[in-house]
CSV table of N, CA and C in Angstrom, one decimal:
chain,number,residue,atom,x,y,z
A,1,MET,N,0.1,30.4,-3.9
A,1,MET,CA,1.3,30.3,-3.7
A,1,MET,C,2.0,30.7,-4.9
A,2,ASP,N,3.0,31.9,-4.9
A,2,ASP,CA,3.9,32.3,-6.1
A,2,ASP,C,5.0,31.6,-6.0
A,3,HIS,N,5.4,31.3,-7.3
A,3,HIS,CA,6.9,30.8,-7.5
A,3,HIS,C,7.4,31.4,-8.4
A,4,GLU,N,8.6,31.9,-8.2
A,4,GLU,CA,9.3,32.7,-9.6
A,4,GLU,C,10.7,32.0,-9.3
A,5,GLU,N,11.2,31.2,-10.3
A,5,GLU,CA,12.5,30.7,-10.4
A,5,GLU,C,13.2,31.2,-11.7
A,6,THR,N,14.4,31.4,-11.4
A,6,THR,CA,15.2,31.8,-12.5
A,6,THR,C,16.2,30.9,-12.8
A,7,GLY,N,16.9,30.7,-14.0
A,7,GLY,CA,17.9,29.5,-14.2
A,7,GLY,C,18.0,29.4,-15.5
A,8,ILE,N,18.4,28.2,-15.9
A,8,ILE,CA,18.8,27.7,-17.5
A,8,ILE,C,17.9,26.5,-17.7
A,9,TYR,N,17.8,26.2,-18.9
A,9,TYR,CA,17.1,24.9,-19.2
A,9,TYR,C,18.0,24.4,-20.4
A,10,THR,N,17.9,23.1,-20.5
A,10,THR,CA,18.6,22.4,-21.8
A,10,THR,C,17.6,21.4,-22.3
A,11,VAL,N,17.5,21.2,-23.4
A,11,VAL,CA,16.8,20.4,-24.1
A,11,VAL,C,17.8,19.3,-24.9
A,12,LEU,N,17.8,18.0,-24.7
A,12,LEU,CA,18.6,17.2,-25.2
A,12,LEU,C,17.7,16.0,-25.8
A,13,ASP,N,17.5,15.8,-27.2
A,13,ASP,CA,16.6,14.8,-27.6
A,13,ASP,C,15.2,15.1,-27.0
A,14,SER,N,14.8,14.1,-26.2
A,14,SER,CA,13.3,14.2,-25.7
A,14,SER,C,13.6,14.6,-24.1
A,15,PHE,N,14.5,14.9,-23.7
A,15,PHE,CA,14.7,15.3,-22.2
A,15,PHE,C,15.0,16.7,-22.1
A,16,ILE,N,14.3,17.3,-20.9
A,16,ILE,CA,14.4,18.8,-20.5
A,16,ILE,C,14.7,18.8,-19.3
A,17,LEU,N,15.9,19.5,-19.2
A,17,LEU,CA,16.6,19.6,-17.8
A,17,LEU,C,16.6,21.2,-17.5
A,18,LEU,N,16.0,21.3,-16.2
A,18,LEU,CA,16.1,22.6,-15.7
A,18,LEU,C,17.1,22.7,-14.6
A,19,VAL,N,17.8,23.9,-14.8
A,19,VAL,CA,18.9,24.2,-13.6
A,19,VAL,C,18.7,25.5,-13.1
A,20,PRO,N,17.8,25.5,-11.7
A,20,PRO,CA,17.5,26.7,-11.2
A,20,PRO,C,18.7,27.4,-10.4
A,21,HIS,N,18.5,28.7,-10.4
A,21,HIS,CA,19.7,29.5,-9.9
A,21,HIS,C,19.7,29.2,-8.1
A,22,ALA,N,18.4,28.8,-7.7
A,22,ALA,CA,18.4,28.4,-6.3
A,22,ALA,C,17.7,27.2,-6.3
A,23,ASP,N,18.0,26.2,-5.3
A,23,ASP,CA,17.2,24.9,-5.3
A,23,ASP,C,16.2,24.8,-4.3
A,24,TRP,N,15.7,26.0,-3.7
A,24,TRP,CA,14.7,25.9,-2.7
A,24,TRP,C,13.6,25.1,-3.1
A,25,ASP,N,13.0,25.8,-4.1
A,25,ASP,CA,11.5,24.9,-4.5
A,25,ASP,C,12.0,23.7,-5.1
A,26,VAL,N,13.0,23.1,-5.5
A,26,VAL,CA,13.4,21.7,-5.7
A,26,VAL,C,13.4,21.0,-4.5
A,27,TYR,N,14.0,21.6,-3.4
A,27,TYR,CA,14.1,21.0,-2.1
A,27,TYR,C,12.8,20.7,-1.5
A,28,TRP,N,11.8,21.6,-1.7
A,28,TRP,CA,10.4,21.6,-1.2
A,28,TRP,C,9.6,20.6,-2.2
A,29,GLY,N,10.1,20.3,-3.2
A,29,GLY,CA,9.2,19.7,-4.2
A,29,GLY,C,8.5,20.2,-5.2
A,30,ALA,N,8.3,21.8,-5.1
A,30,ALA,CA,7.6,22.7,-6.0
A,30,ALA,C,7.9,22.7,-7.4
A,31,LEU,N,9.4,22.1,-7.7
A,31,LEU,CA,10.0,22.2,-8.7
A,31,LEU,C,10.8,21.0,-9.1
A,32,LYS,N,10.3,20.5,-10.6
A,32,LYS,CA,11.0,19.2,-10.8
A,32,LYS,C,12.1,19.7,-11.9
A,33,THR,N,13.2,19.0,-12.0
A,33,THR,CA,14.2,19.4,-13.0
A,33,THR,C,14.4,18.6,-14.0
A,34,LYS,N,13.9,17.6,-14.2
A,34,LYS,CA,14.0,16.7,-15.2
A,34,LYS,C,12.5,16.1,-15.7
A,35,PHE,N,12.5,16.6,-17.1
A,35,PHE,CA,11.2,16.2,-17.9
A,35,PHE,C,11.4,15.5,-19.3
A,36,LYS,N,10.4,14.7,-19.7
A,36,LYS,CA,10.4,14.1,-20.9
A,36,LYS,C,9.6,14.8,-22.0
A,37,TYR,N,9.8,15.0,-23.1
A,37,TYR,CA,9.0,15.7,-23.9
A,37,TYR,C,8.2,14.5,-24.7
A,38,ILE,N,6.9,14.5,-24.5
A,38,ILE,CA,5.9,13.5,-24.9
A,38,ILE,C,5.4,14.0,-26.4
A,39,ASN,N,4.9,15.1,-26.3
A,39,ASN,CA,4.5,15.5,-27.8
A,39,ASN,C,4.3,17.2,-27.5
A,40,GLU,N,4.0,17.8,-28.5
A,40,GLU,CA,3.9,19.3,-28.5
A,40,GLU,C,2.9,19.9,-27.4
A,41,ASN,N,1.9,19.1,-26.9
A,41,ASN,CA,1.2,19.7,-25.7
A,41,ASN,C,1.5,19.0,-24.4
A,42,CYS,N,2.5,18.1,-24.4
A,42,CYS,CA,2.5,17.4,-23.0
A,42,CYS,C,4.0,17.2,-22.7
A,43,ILE,N,4.5,17.3,-21.6
A,43,ILE,CA,5.8,16.8,-21.0
A,43,ILE,C,5.4,15.9,-19.6
A,44,ARG,N,6.5,15.1,-19.3
A,44,ARG,CA,6.1,14.2,-18.2
A,44,ARG,C,7.4,14.3,-17.2
A,45,ASP,N,7.3,14.2,-15.8
A,45,ASP,CA,8.5,14.4,-14.8
A,45,ASP,C,8.9,13.0,-14.6
A,46,TYR,N,9.9,12.6,-14.0
A,46,TYR,CA,10.3,11.4,-13.8
A,46,TYR,C,9.8,10.9,-12.7
A,47,ASP,N,8.7,11.6,-12.0
A,47,ASP,CA,7.9,10.8,-10.8
A,47,ASP,C,6.8,10.1,-11.7
A,48,GLY,N,6.7,10.4,-12.9
A,48,GLY,CA,5.7,9.9,-13.8
A,48,GLY,C,4.5,10.7,-13.9
A,49,TYR,N,4.4,11.9,-13.5
A,49,TYR,CA,3.2,12.9,-13.6
A,49,TYR,C,3.3,13.5,-15.0
A,50,TYR,N,2.2,13.8,-15.6
A,50,TYR,CA,2.1,14.6,-16.9
A,50,TYR,C,1.8,16.1,-16.7
A,51,TYR,N,2.2,16.8,-17.4
A,51,TYR,CA,1.8,18.2,-17.6
A,51,TYR,C,1.4,18.8,-19.0
A,52,THR,N,0.2,19.3,-19.1
A,52,THR,CA,-0.2,19.6,-20.4
A,52,THR,C,-1.1,20.9,-20.4
A,53,SER,N,-1.3,21.4,-21.5
A,53,SER,CA,-2.0,22.7,-21.6
A,53,SER,C,-3.6,22.7,-21.3
A,54,SER,N,-4.0,21.5,-21.1
A,54,SER,CA,-5.5,21.6,-20.8
A,54,SER,C,-5.7,20.5,-19.5
A,55,TYR,N,-6.7,20.8,-18.8
A,55,TYR,CA,-7.0,20.3,-17.6
A,55,TYR,C,-7.4,18.5,-18.1
A,56,ASP,N,-8.2,18.7,-18.9
A,56,ASP,CA,-8.8,17.2,-19.5
A,56,ASP,C,-7.5,16.3,-19.9
A,57,SER,N,-6.7,16.7,-20.5
A,57,SER,CA,-5.7,16.1,-21.2
A,57,SER,C,-4.8,15.8,-20.1
A,58,THR,N,-4.3,16.6,-19.2
A,58,THR,CA,-3.5,16.2,-17.8
A,58,THR,C,-4.4,15.0,-17.3
A,59,ASN,N,-5.5,15.1,-16.9
A,59,ASN,CA,-6.3,14.0,-16.4
A,59,ASN,C,-6.1,12.6,-17.2
A,60,TYR,N,-6.3,12.7,-18.4
A,60,TYR,CA,-6.1,11.6,-19.4
A,60,TYR,C,-4.8,10.8,-19.0
A,61,TYR,N,-3.7,11.6,-19.3
A,61,TYR,CA,-2.6,11.2,-19.2
A,61,TYR,C,-2.1,10.6,-17.7
A,62,ASN,N,-2.7,11.2,-16.7
A,62,ASN,CA,-2.2,10.8,-15.3
A,62,ASN,C,-3.2,9.6,-15.0
A,63,ASP,N,-4.4,9.5,-15.7
A,63,ASP,CA,-5.3,8.2,-15.5
A,63,ASP,C,-4.6,7.0,-16.1
A,64,LEU,N,-3.8,7.4,-17.3
A,64,LEU,CA,-2.8,6.1,-17.7
A,64,LEU,C,-1.9,5.9,-16.8
A,65,LYS,N,-1.1,6.7,-16.2
A,65,LYS,CA,-0.2,6.4,-15.2
A,65,LYS,C,-0.7,5.7,-14.0
A,66,TYR,N,-1.8,5.9,-13.6
A,66,TYR,CA,-2.5,5.3,-12.2
A,66,TYR,C,-2.7,3.7,-12.9
A,67,ASP,N,-3.5,3.5,-14.2
A,67,ASP,CA,-3.9,2.3,-14.7
A,67,ASP,C,-2.7,1.5,-14.8
A,68,PHE,N,-1.3,2.3,-15.3
A,68,PHE,CA,-0.1,1.4,-15.3
A,68,PHE,C,0.3,0.9,-14.1
A,69,GLU,N,0.1,1.7,-13.0
A,69,GLU,CA,0.8,1.6,-11.6
A,69,GLU,C,-0.3,0.1,-11.0
A,70,GLU,N,-1.4,0.3,-11.3
A,70,GLU,CA,-2.4,-0.5,-10.9
A,70,GLU,C,-2.2,-2.1,-11.5
A,71,TYR,N,-1.9,-1.9,-12.7
A,71,TYR,CA,-1.9,-3.4,-13.4
A,71,TYR,C,-0.4,-3.9,-13.0
A,72,THR,N,0.8,-2.9,-12.9
A,72,THR,CA,2.0,-3.5,-12.7
A,72,THR,C,1.8,-4.1,-11.0
A,73,ILE,N,1.2,-3.4,-10.2
A,73,ILE,CA,1.0,-3.9,-8.9
A,73,ILE,C,0.3,-5.3,-8.6
A,74,SER,N,-0.7,-5.5,-9.5
A,74,SER,CA,-1.4,-6.7,-9.6
A,74,SER,C,-0.3,-7.8,-10.1
A,75,ILE,N,0.6,-7.4,-11.0
A,75,ILE,CA,1.3,-8.5,-11.4
A,75,ILE,C,2.5,-8.8,-10.5
A,76,LEU,N,3.0,-7.6,-9.8
A,76,LEU,CA,4.0,-8.0,-8.9
A,76,LEU,C,3.4,-8.7,-7.6
A,77,ASN,N,2.2,-8.4,-7.1
A,77,ASN,CA,1.6,-9.3,-6.1
A,77,ASN,C,1.6,-10.7,-6.2
A,78,ASP,N,1.7,-11.1,-7.4
A,78,ASP,CA,1.4,-12.6,-7.8
A,78,ASP,C,2.7,-13.2,-8.0
A,79,LEU,N,3.9,-12.5,-8.0
A,79,LEU,CA,5.1,-13.2,-8.0
A,79,LEU,C,5.6,-13.8,-6.7
A,80,GLU,N,6.1,-15.0,-7.0
A,80,GLU,CA,6.6,-15.8,-6.0
A,80,GLU,C,7.5,-15.0,-4.9
A,81,GLU,N,8.4,-14.2,-5.4
A,81,GLU,CA,9.2,-13.6,-4.4
A,81,GLU,C,8.6,-12.5,-3.6
A,82,VAL,N,7.7,-12.0,-4.2
A,82,VAL,CA,6.8,-11.1,-3.3
A,82,VAL,C,5.9,-11.9,-2.5
A,83,ILE,N,5.1,-12.9,-2.7
A,83,ILE,CA,4.5,-13.7,-1.9
A,83,ILE,C,5.3,-14.1,-0.7
A,84,LYS,N,6.4,-14.7,-1.0
A,84,LYS,CA,7.4,-15.2,0.2
A,84,LYS,C,7.5,-13.8,1.1
A,85,GLU,N,8.0,-12.7,0.6
A,85,GLU,CA,8.3,-11.5,1.4
A,85,GLU,C,7.1,-11.3,2.2
A,86,LYS,N,5.8,-11.2,1.8
A,86,LYS,CA,4.6,-10.7,2.3
A,86,LYS,C,4.2,-11.8,3.3
A,87,GLU,N,4.6,-13.1,3.0
A,87,GLU,CA,4.3,-14.1,4.3
A,87,GLU,C,5.0,-13.8,5.7
A,88,MET,N,6.0,-13.0,5.7
A,88,MET,CA,6.5,-12.8,7.0
A,88,MET,C,5.9,-11.7,7.7
A,89,PHE,N,4.9,-10.8,7.3
A,89,PHE,CA,4.2,-9.9,7.8
A,89,PHE,C,2.7,-9.9,7.8
A,90,SER,N,2.2,-9.3,8.6
A,90,SER,CA,0.6,-9.3,9.0
A,90,SER,C,0.4,-8.3,7.5
A,91,GLU,N,-1.1,-8.6,7.3
A,91,GLU,CA,-1.4,-7.8,6.0
A,91,GLU,C,-1.8,-6.3,6.3
A,92,LYS,N,-2.0,-6.0,7.6
A,92,LYS,CA,-2.5,-4.7,7.8
A,92,LYS,C,-1.7,-4.0,9.1
A,93,ASP,N,-1.4,-2.9,9.1
A,93,ASP,CA,-0.8,-2.4,10.6
A,93,ASP,C,-1.9,-2.0,11.4
A,94,ALA,N,-1.4,-1.3,12.7
A,94,ALA,CA,-2.2,-0.9,13.4
A,94,ALA,C,-3.3,0.2,13.2
A,95,TRP,N,-2.9,0.7,12.0
A,95,TRP,CA,-3.9,1.9,11.7
A,95,TRP,C,-4.9,1.3,10.5
A,96,GLY,N,-4.8,0.0,10.3
A,96,GLY,CA,-5.4,-0.6,9.2
A,96,GLY,C,-5.2,-0.7,7.9
A,97,THR,N,-3.9,0.0,7.7
A,97,THR,CA,-3.2,0.4,6.4
A,97,THR,C,-2.6,-1.1,5.9
A,98,PRO,N,-2.9,-1.3,4.5
A,98,PRO,CA,-2.2,-2.5,4.0
A,98,PRO,C,-0.7,-2.2,4.3
A,99,ASN,N,0.0,-3.3,5.0
A,99,ASN,CA,1.6,-3.5,5.1
A,99,ASN,C,2.1,-4.6,5.1
A,100,PRO,N,3.1,-5.0,4.3
A,100,PRO,CA,3.5,-4.1,3.4
A,100,PRO,C,2.9,-3.8,2.1
A,101,TYR,N,3.3,-2.7,1.3
A,101,TYR,CA,2.6,-2.4,0.3
A,101,TYR,C,3.6,-2.0,-1.0
A,102,PHE,N,3.1,-1.9,-2.3
A,102,PHE,CA,4.1,-1.4,-3.2
A,102,PHE,C,4.0,0.0,-3.3
A,103,TYR,N,5.0,0.8,-3.7
A,103,TYR,CA,5.1,2.2,-3.9
A,103,TYR,C,5.6,2.4,-5.1
A,104,HIS,N,5.4,3.2,-5.9
A,104,HIS,CA,5.8,3.7,-7.4
A,104,HIS,C,6.8,4.8,-6.9
A,105,ASP,N,8.1,4.5,-7.2
A,105,ASP,CA,9.2,5.6,-6.7
A,105,ASP,C,10.0,6.2,-8.0
A,106,GLY,N,9.0,6.4,-9.1
A,106,GLY,CA,9.6,7.3,-10.1
A,106,GLY,C,10.3,6.4,-11.2
A,107,ILE,N,10.9,7.1,-12.1
A,107,ILE,CA,11.3,6.3,-13.4
A,107,ILE,C,12.9,6.7,-13.6
A,108,ALA,N,13.5,5.6,-13.6
A,108,ALA,CA,15.1,5.9,-13.9
A,108,ALA,C,15.3,5.4,-15.3
A,109,VAL,N,16.3,6.0,-16.0
A,109,VAL,CA,16.9,5.8,-17.2
A,109,VAL,C,18.1,4.8,-17.0
A,110,ILE,N,18.1,3.7,-17.6
A,110,ILE,CA,19.2,2.8,-17.5
A,110,ILE,C,19.4,2.1,-18.9
A,111,ASN,N,20.6,2.3,-19.2
A,111,ASN,CA,21.2,2.1,-20.6
A,111,ASN,C,20.2,2.5,-21.7
A,112,ASN,N,19.7,3.8,-21.7
A,112,ASN,CA,19.0,4.4,-22.5
A,112,ASN,C,17.4,3.9,-22.4
A,113,VAL,N,17.0,3.3,-21.6
A,113,VAL,CA,15.8,2.4,-21.5
A,113,VAL,C,15.1,3.1,-20.0
A,114,GLU,N,13.7,3.5,-20.2
A,114,GLU,CA,13.1,3.9,-19.1
A,114,GLU,C,12.5,2.8,-18.3
A,115,LEU,N,12.8,2.7,-17.1
A,115,LEU,CA,12.4,1.7,-16.0
A,115,LEU,C,11.8,2.5,-14.7
A,116,HIS,N,10.5,1.8,-14.6
A,116,HIS,CA,9.6,2.3,-13.5
A,116,HIS,C,10.2,1.6,-12.2
A,117,LEU,N,10.3,2.2,-11.0
A,117,LEU,CA,10.6,1.6,-10.0
A,117,LEU,C,9.7,1.4,-9.0
A,118,PHE,N,9.5,0.0,-8.5
A,118,PHE,CA,8.4,-0.4,-7.6
A,118,PHE,C,9.1,-0.9,-6.4
A,119,ASN,N,8.8,-0.4,-5.1
A,119,ASN,CA,9.5,-0.9,-3.9
A,119,ASN,C,8.3,-1.4,-3.1
A,120,LEU,N,8.5,-2.7,-2.5
A,120,LEU,CA,7.7,-3.2,-1.5
A,120,LEU,C,8.2,-2.6,-0.2
A,121,ILE,N,7.3,-1.8,0.5
A,121,ILE,CA,7.6,-1.2,1.6
A,121,ILE,C,6.7,-1.8,2.9
A,122,TYR,N,7.5,-1.7,4.0
A,122,TYR,CA,7.0,-2.1,5.1
A,122,TYR,C,7.3,-1.1,6.2
A,123,PHE,N,6.3,-0.9,7.0
A,123,PHE,CA,6.5,0.2,8.3
A,123,PHE,C,6.5,-0.8,9.4
A,124,ASP,N,7.4,-0.7,10.2
A,124,ASP,CA,7.5,-1.3,11.5
A,124,ASP,C,6.7,-0.5,12.7
A,125,ASP,N,6.7,-1.2,13.7
A,125,ASP,CA,5.7,-0.6,14.9
A,125,ASP,C,6.1,1.0,15.1
A,126,SER,N,7.3,1.3,14.8
A,126,SER,CA,7.9,2.7,15.2
A,126,SER,C,7.6,3.7,14.1
A,127,ARG,N,6.9,3.0,13.0
A,127,ARG,CA,6.4,3.6,11.6
A,127,ARG,C,7.9,3.9,11.0
A,128,ASN,N,9.0,3.3,11.0
A,128,ASN,CA,10.2,3.4,10.3
A,128,ASN,C,9.8,2.4,8.9
A,129,GLU,N,10.3,3.3,7.9
A,129,GLU,CA,10.0,2.7,6.5
A,129,GLU,C,11.1,1.6,6.1
A,130,ASN,N,10.9,0.4,5.9
A,130,ASN,CA,11.6,-0.7,5.4
A,130,ASN,C,11.5,-1.0,4.1
A,131,ASN,N,12.7,-0.9,3.2
A,131,ASN,CA,12.5,-1.6,1.9
A,131,ASN,C,12.7,-2.9,1.7
A,132,LEU,N,11.6,-3.7,1.3
A,132,LEU,CA,11.8,-5.3,1.4
A,132,LEU,C,12.5,-5.8,0.0
A,133,ILE,N,11.9,-5.2,-1.1
A,133,ILE,CA,12.3,-5.9,-2.5
A,133,ILE,C,11.9,-4.7,-3.5
A,134,SER,N,12.8,-4.8,-4.4
A,134,SER,CA,12.6,-3.7,-5.5
A,134,SER,C,12.5,-4.4,-6.9
A,135,PHE,N,11.6,-3.5,-7.6
A,135,PHE,CA,11.6,-4.2,-9.1
A,135,PHE,C,11.5,-3.0,-10.0
A,136,PHE,N,12.1,-3.1,-11.2
A,136,PHE,CA,12.3,-2.1,-12.2
A,136,PHE,C,11.4,-2.7,-13.3
A,137,VAL,N,10.5,-1.9,-13.8
A,137,VAL,CA,9.5,-2.5,-14.8
A,137,VAL,C,9.5,-1.6,-16.1
A,138,LYS,N,9.7,-2.3,-17.2
A,138,LYS,CA,9.8,-1.9,-18.6
A,138,LYS,C,8.4,-1.9,-19.1
A,139,LYS,N,7.8,-0.6,-19.7
A,139,LYS,CA,6.5,-0.6,-20.1
A,139,LYS,C,6.2,-1.3,-21.6
A,140,THR,N,7.1,-1.2,-22.4
A,140,THR,CA,7.0,-1.9,-23.8
A,140,THR,C,8.3,-2.5,-24.2
A,141,PRO,N,8.1,-3.8,-24.4
A,141,PRO,CA,7.3,-4.8,-24.1
A,141,PRO,C,7.4,-4.8,-22.6
A,142,PHE,N,6.2,-5.2,-21.8
A,142,PHE,CA,6.0,-5.2,-20.5
A,142,PHE,C,7.1,-6.3,-19.9
A,143,GLU,N,8.2,-5.9,-19.0
A,143,GLU,CA,9.0,-6.9,-18.5
A,143,GLU,C,9.2,-6.3,-16.8
A,144,VAL,N,9.3,-7.3,-15.9
A,144,VAL,CA,9.4,-6.9,-14.7
A,144,VAL,C,11.1,-7.3,-14.2
A,145,TYR,N,12.0,-6.6,-13.8
A,145,TYR,CA,13.1,-6.9,-13.2
A,145,TYR,C,13.3,-6.7,-11.7
A,146,GLN,N,13.9,-7.9,-11.1
A,146,GLN,CA,14.0,-7.8,-9.7
A,146,GLN,C,15.6,-7.1,-9.4
A,147,TYR,N,15.5,-6.2,-8.7
A,147,TYR,CA,16.7,-5.4,-8.4
A,147,TYR,C,17.5,-6.2,-7.4
A,148,ASN,N,18.8,-6.3,-7.4
A,148,ASN,CA,19.7,-6.8,-6.3
A,148,ASN,C,20.8,-5.8,-6.1
A,149,SER,N,20.7,-5.1,-5.0
A,149,SER,CA,21.7,-4.0,-4.8
A,149,SER,C,23.1,-4.4,-4.7
A,150,ALA,N,23.3,-5.7,-4.3
A,150,ALA,CA,24.6,-6.2,-4.3
A,150,ALA,C,25.2,-6.6,-6.0
A,151,GLY,N,25.9,-5.4,-6.5
A,151,GLY,CA,26.4,-5.5,-7.9
A,151,GLY,C,25.4,-4.7,-8.6
A,152,ASN,N,24.5,-4.0,-8.2
A,152,ASN,CA,23.5,-3.3,-9.1
A,152,ASN,C,22.9,-4.2,-10.2
A,153,LYS,N,22.5,-5.3,-9.9
A,153,LYS,CA,22.0,-6.4,-11.0
A,153,LYS,C,20.4,-6.5,-11.0
A,154,LEU,N,20.0,-6.4,-12.3
A,154,LEU,CA,18.8,-6.8,-12.5
A,154,LEU,C,18.7,-8.1,-13.2
A,155,THR,N,17.5,-8.6,-12.7
A,155,THR,CA,17.2,-10.0,-13.1
A,155,THR,C,15.8,-10.3,-13.6
A,156,LEU,N,15.6,-10.6,-14.8
A,156,LEU,CA,14.3,-10.6,-15.5
A,156,LEU,C,13.5,-11.6,-14.8
A,157,VAL,N,12.2,-11.4,-14.1
A,157,VAL,CA,11.4,-12.3,-13.3
A,157,VAL,C,10.0,-12.4,-14.1
A,158,TYR,N,9.7,-11.6,-15.1
A,158,TYR,CA,8.3,-11.6,-15.7
A,158,TYR,C,8.4,-11.0,-17.0
A,159,GLU,N,7.8,-11.5,-17.9
A,159,GLU,CA,7.7,-10.7,-19.2
A,159,GLU,C,6.4,-11.2,-20.0
A,160,ASN,N,5.6,-10.2,-20.5
A,160,ASN,CA,4.5,-10.3,-21.3
A,160,ASN,C,4.5,-9.3,-22.4
A,161,GLN,N,4.5,-10.1,-23.5
A,161,GLN,CA,4.6,-9.3,-24.8
A,161,GLN,C,3.5,-8.4,-25.2
A,162,THR,N,2.6,-8.5,-24.4
A,162,THR,CA,1.2,-7.4,-24.7
A,162,THR,C,1.5,-6.2,-24.4
A,163,ASP,N,1.4,-5.3,-25.1
A,163,ASP,CA,1.7,-3.8,-24.7
A,163,ASP,C,0.5,-3.2,-23.8
A,164,ASN,N,1.0,-2.4,-22.9
A,164,ASN,CA,0.0,-1.8,-22.0
A,164,ASN,C,0.2,-0.4,-22.2
């Protein structure tokens, strides 16, 4: 599939912003518009995926992404708030899929700090998605904040000074 997009771009510190003349590729998910400069050979989008000039390098960075997500989800699953939420549901749905489960929903910048959003998702019998509880996670130092949508409040619920 060929994609040819025209538009403008802006570089602000370590942020790269793309503004296409048409949003079709953005709408279909083929084009990301916000990136972070990692180094001269690597950029990252705000879904957490890395792009480099070599296949091996891309795999290396994306493996780090998956390791971070796996580690974070193991921490989240042990939190009292999560255990209480999960107790209200069976562990698997009719298709044998874990339900509820955590979903990494990208990276947000709040007060100049990158935070990874993890949502505990539950699918009901009609396959409607329900968000049960949300957490924002800071990588270094590793901190987990529970999100309360009433007032857009973050509450620190876990911290570990070991860098991951």
